[in-house]
Short mmCIF file of C-alpha atoms in Angstrom, two decimals:
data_model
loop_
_atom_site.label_atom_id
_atom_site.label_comp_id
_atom_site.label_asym_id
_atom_site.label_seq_id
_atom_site.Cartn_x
_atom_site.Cartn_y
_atom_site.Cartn_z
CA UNK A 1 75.09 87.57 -92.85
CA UNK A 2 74.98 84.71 -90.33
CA UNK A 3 78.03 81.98 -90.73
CA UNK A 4 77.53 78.85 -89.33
CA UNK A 5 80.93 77.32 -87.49
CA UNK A 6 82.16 74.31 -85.66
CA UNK A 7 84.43 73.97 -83.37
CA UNK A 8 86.46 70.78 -83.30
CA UNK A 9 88.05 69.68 -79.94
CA UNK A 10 89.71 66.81 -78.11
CA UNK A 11 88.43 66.71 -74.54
CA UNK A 12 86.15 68.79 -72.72
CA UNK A 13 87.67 71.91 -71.72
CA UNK A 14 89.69 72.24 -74.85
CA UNK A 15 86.99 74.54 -76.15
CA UNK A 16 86.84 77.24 -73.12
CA UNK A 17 90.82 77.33 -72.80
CA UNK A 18 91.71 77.81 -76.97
CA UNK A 19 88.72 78.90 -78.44
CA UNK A 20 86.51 79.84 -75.96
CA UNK A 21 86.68 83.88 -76.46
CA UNK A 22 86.08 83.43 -80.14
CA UNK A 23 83.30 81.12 -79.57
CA UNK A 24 81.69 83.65 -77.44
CA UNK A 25 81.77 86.34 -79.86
CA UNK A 26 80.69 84.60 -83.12
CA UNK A 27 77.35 83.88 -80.93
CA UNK A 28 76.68 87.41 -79.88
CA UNK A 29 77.21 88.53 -83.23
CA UNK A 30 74.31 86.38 -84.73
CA UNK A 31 76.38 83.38 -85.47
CA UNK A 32 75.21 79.56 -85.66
CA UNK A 33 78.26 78.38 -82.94
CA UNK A 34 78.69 74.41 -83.55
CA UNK A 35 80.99 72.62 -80.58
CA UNK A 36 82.07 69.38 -81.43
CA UNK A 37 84.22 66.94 -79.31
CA UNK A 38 86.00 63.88 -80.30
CA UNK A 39 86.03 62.72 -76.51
CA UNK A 40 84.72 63.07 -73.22
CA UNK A 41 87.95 62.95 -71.72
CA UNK A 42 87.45 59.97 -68.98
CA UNK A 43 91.50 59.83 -68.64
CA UNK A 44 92.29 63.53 -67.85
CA UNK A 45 94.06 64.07 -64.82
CA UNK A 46 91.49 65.02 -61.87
CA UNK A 47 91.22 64.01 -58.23
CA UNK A 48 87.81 63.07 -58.91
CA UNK A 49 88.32 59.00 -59.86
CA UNK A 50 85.09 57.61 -60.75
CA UNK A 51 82.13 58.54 -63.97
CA UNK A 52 85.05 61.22 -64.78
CA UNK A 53 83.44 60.76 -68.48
CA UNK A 54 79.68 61.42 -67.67
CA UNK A 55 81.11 63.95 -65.66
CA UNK A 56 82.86 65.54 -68.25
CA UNK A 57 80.53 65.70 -70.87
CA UNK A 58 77.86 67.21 -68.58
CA UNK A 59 81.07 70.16 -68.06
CA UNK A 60 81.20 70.40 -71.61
CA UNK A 61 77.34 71.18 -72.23
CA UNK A 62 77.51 73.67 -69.53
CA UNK A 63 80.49 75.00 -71.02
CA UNK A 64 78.58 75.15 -74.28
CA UNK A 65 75.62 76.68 -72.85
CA UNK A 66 77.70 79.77 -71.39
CA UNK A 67 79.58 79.86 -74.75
CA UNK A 68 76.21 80.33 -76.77
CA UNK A 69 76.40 77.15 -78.27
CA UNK A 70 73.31 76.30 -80.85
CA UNK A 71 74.53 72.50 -80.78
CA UNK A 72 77.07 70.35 -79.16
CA UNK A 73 77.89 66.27 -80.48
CA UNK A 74 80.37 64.01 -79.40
CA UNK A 75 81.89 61.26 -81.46
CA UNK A 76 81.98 59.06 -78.66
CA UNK A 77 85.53 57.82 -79.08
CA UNK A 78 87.90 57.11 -76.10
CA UNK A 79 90.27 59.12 -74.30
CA UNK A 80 94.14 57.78 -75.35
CA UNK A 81 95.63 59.29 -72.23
CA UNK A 82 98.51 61.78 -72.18
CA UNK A 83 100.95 59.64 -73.48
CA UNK A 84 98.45 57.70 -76.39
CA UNK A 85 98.39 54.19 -75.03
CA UNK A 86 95.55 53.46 -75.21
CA UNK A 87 94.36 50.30 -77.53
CA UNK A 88 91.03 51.98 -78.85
CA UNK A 89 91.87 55.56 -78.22
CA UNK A 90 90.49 58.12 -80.43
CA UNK A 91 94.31 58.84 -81.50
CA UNK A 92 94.83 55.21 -83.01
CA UNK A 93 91.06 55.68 -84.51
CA UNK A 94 91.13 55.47 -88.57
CA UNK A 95 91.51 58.94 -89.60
CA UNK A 96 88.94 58.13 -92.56
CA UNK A 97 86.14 56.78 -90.87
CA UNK A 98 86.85 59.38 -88.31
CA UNK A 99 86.68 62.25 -91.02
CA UNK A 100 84.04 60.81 -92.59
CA UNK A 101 81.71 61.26 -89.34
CA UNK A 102 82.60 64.87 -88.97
CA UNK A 103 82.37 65.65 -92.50
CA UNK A 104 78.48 64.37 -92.20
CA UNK A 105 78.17 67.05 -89.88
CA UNK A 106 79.81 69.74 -91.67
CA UNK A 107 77.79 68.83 -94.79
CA UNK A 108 74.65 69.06 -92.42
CA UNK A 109 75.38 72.45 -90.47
CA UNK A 110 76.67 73.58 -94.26
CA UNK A 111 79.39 74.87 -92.31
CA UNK A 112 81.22 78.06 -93.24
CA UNK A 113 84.05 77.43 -90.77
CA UNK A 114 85.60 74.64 -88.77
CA UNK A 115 88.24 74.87 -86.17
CA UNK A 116 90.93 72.25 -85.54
CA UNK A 117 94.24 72.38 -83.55
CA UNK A 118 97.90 73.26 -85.74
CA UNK A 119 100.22 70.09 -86.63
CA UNK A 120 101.71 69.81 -83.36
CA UNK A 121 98.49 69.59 -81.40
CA UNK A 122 99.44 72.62 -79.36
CA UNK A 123 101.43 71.04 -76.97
CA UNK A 124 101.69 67.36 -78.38
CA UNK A 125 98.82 65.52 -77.23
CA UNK A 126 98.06 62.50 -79.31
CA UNK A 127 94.03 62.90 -79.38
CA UNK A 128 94.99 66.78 -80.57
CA UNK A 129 97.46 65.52 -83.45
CA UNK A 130 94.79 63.33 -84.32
CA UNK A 131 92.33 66.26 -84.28
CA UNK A 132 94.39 68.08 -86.41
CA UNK A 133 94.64 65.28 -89.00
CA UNK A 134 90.68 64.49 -88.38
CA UNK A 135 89.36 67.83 -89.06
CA UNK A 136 91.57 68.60 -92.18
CA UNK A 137 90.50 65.64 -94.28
CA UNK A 138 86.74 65.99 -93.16
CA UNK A 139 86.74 69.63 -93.94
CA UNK A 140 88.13 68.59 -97.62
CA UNK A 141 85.52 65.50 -97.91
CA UNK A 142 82.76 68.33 -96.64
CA UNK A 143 84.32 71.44 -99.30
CA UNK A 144 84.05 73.27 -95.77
CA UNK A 145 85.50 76.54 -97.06
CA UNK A 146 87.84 78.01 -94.70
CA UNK A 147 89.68 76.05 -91.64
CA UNK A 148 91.07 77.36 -88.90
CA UNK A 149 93.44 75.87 -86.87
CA UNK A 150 93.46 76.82 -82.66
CA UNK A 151 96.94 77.58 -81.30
CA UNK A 152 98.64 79.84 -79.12
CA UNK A 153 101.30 82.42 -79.91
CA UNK A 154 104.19 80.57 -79.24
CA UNK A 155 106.70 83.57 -79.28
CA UNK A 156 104.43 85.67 -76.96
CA UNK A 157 104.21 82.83 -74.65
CA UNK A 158 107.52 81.99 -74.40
CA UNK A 159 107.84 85.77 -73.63
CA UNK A 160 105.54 85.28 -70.64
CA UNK A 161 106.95 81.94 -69.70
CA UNK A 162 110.60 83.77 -69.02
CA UNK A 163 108.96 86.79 -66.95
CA UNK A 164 106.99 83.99 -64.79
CA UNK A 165 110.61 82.24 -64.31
CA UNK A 166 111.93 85.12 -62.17
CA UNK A 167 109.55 84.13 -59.77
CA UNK A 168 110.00 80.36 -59.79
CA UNK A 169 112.56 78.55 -61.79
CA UNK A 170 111.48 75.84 -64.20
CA UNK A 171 111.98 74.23 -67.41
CA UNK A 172 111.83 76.27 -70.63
CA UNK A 173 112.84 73.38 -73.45
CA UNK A 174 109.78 71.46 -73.46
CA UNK A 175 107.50 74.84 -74.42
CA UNK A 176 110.20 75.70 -77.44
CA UNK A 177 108.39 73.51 -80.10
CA UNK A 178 104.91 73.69 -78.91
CA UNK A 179 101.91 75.40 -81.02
CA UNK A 180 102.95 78.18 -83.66
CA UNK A 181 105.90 80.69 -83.96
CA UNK A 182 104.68 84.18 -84.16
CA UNK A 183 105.46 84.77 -87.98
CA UNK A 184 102.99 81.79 -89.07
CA UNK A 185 99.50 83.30 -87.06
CA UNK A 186 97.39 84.71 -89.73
CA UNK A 187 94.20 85.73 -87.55
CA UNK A 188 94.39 87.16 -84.00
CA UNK A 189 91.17 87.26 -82.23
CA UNK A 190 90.69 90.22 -80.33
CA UNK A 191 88.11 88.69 -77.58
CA UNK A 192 88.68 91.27 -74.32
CA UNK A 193 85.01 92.25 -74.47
CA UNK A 194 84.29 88.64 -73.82
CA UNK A 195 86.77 87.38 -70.96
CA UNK A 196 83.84 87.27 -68.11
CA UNK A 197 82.17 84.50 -70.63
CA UNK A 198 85.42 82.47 -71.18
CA UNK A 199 86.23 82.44 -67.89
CA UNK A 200 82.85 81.31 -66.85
CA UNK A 201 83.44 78.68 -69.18
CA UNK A 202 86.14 77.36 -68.33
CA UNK A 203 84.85 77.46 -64.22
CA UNK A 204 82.56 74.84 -66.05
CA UNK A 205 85.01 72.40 -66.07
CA UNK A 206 85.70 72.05 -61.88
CA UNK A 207 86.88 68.53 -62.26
CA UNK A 208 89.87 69.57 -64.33
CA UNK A 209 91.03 72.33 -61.43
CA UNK A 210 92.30 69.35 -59.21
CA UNK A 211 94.46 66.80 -59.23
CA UNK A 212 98.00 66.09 -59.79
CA UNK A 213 101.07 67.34 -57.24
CA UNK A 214 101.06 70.63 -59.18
CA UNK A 215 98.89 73.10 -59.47
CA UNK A 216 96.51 73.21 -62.88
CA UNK A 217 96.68 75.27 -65.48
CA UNK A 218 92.63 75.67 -65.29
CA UNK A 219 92.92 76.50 -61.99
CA UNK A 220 95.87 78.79 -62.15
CA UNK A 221 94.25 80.91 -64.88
CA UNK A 222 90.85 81.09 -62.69
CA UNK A 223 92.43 82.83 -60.11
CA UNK A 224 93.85 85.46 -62.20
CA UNK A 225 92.16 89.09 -61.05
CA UNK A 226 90.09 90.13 -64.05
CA UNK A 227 92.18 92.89 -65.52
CA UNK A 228 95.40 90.32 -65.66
CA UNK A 229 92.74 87.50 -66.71
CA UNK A 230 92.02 89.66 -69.57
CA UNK A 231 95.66 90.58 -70.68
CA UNK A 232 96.61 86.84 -70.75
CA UNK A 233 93.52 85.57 -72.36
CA UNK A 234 92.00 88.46 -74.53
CA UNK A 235 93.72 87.14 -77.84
CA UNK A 236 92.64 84.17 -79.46
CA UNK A 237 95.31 82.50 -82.31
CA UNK A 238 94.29 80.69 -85.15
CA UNK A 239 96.25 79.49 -88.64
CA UNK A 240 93.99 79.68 -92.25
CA UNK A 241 96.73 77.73 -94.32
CA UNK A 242 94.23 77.16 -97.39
CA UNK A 243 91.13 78.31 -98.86
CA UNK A 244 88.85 75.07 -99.99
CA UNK A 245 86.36 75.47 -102.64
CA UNK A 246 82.79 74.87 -101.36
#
């Protein structure tokens, strides 16, 4: 029986990187695959300086495309910037009128499933807490029955994190209270069979490989060899906390 599900996100890219895998496979397996995005990300960190919003979004509908996306919207709020500064940003937005938009298009789709981020907004991002607290009341104003919220392992990473600190020393602290200790995932996504398409994905979103003094993430993970690319990525994390009533 075909579900219908959306996918919630912050900022272009967002989607590839957490959810990407499981996006993938809902859509070969007959699934209505429903990406929406709060913002188009104009303030993420890229050496490209100008129309990094337009940009963006165009990144996010290619994304989508390779994905197997039947639809993709964006709420059209702004980007608040690492930090949440900003005066209009989507995470000083009214969580109710926010809710209430994305809950018209749950109610539409008569979505099965939606996807959101955990509490923390994986690593702390304000436009990802706000996600978080976005997509929860619009699921319950919708009677969407069953949210997921994306994370990441935070126990296996931490695992990987140490092994990649024999080879160069950093910081461990700030990773200790990000996303969602082991004990608390209750669905692991097994999505091996669809690295190639995640990774395509997420080669979507070339504005978001540059900039900065370090190297990114994006890019880091994109020149993984497959077999490793697979290993890291293959599992997909996600938290059901309630049931809703439809």
């Amino acid at each position: 029986m075909s579900r219908t599900c959306v996918f919630f996100h912050a900022h272009p890219d967002d989607e590839a990187l957490l959810t990407g895998g499981t996006m993938a496979r809902l859509a070969q397996e007959g699934h209505r695959v429903v990406l929406v995005v709060a913002t188009a990300g104009e303030l993420g960190l890229s050496a490209r300086q100008t129309d990094l919003g337009a940009v963006r979004t165009r990144e996010a509908h290619a994304s989508a495309r390779v994905l197997g996306c039947a639809r993709v919207e964006f709420l059209g709020y702004r980007d608040s910037g690492l930090e949440g500064r900003r005066r209009h940003g989507f995470a000083r937005a009214d969580v109710g009128e926010a809710a209430e938009r994305l809950a018209e298009l749950l109610h539409e789709e008569r979505a099965d499933l939606l996807t959101t981020y955990d509490p923390n907004g994986g690593y702390g991002h304000p436009d990802h807490v706000q996600v978080h607290r976005v997509g929860t009341l619009a699921a319950e104003l919708a009677g969407t029955p069953r949210v997921w919220e994306a994370t990441v392992d935070r126990t296996r990473l931490l695992r990987g994190l140490r092994l990649a600190r024999l080879i160069r020393r950093f910081d461990l602290t700030p990773f200790e209270k990000t996303y969602t200790a082991h004990h608390e995932i209750t669905h692991s996504v097994d999505v091996r069979q669809y690295a190639h398409v995640k990774r395509a994905a997420m080669a979507a979103h070339a504005t978001q490989t540059t900039g900065g003094e370090s190297t990114r993430t994006l890019a880091a993970l994109l020149k993984l060899p497959p077999p490793l690319f697979r290993l890291i990525l293959g599992t997909e994390w996600y938290v059901e906390r309630k049931r809703l009533r439809a």
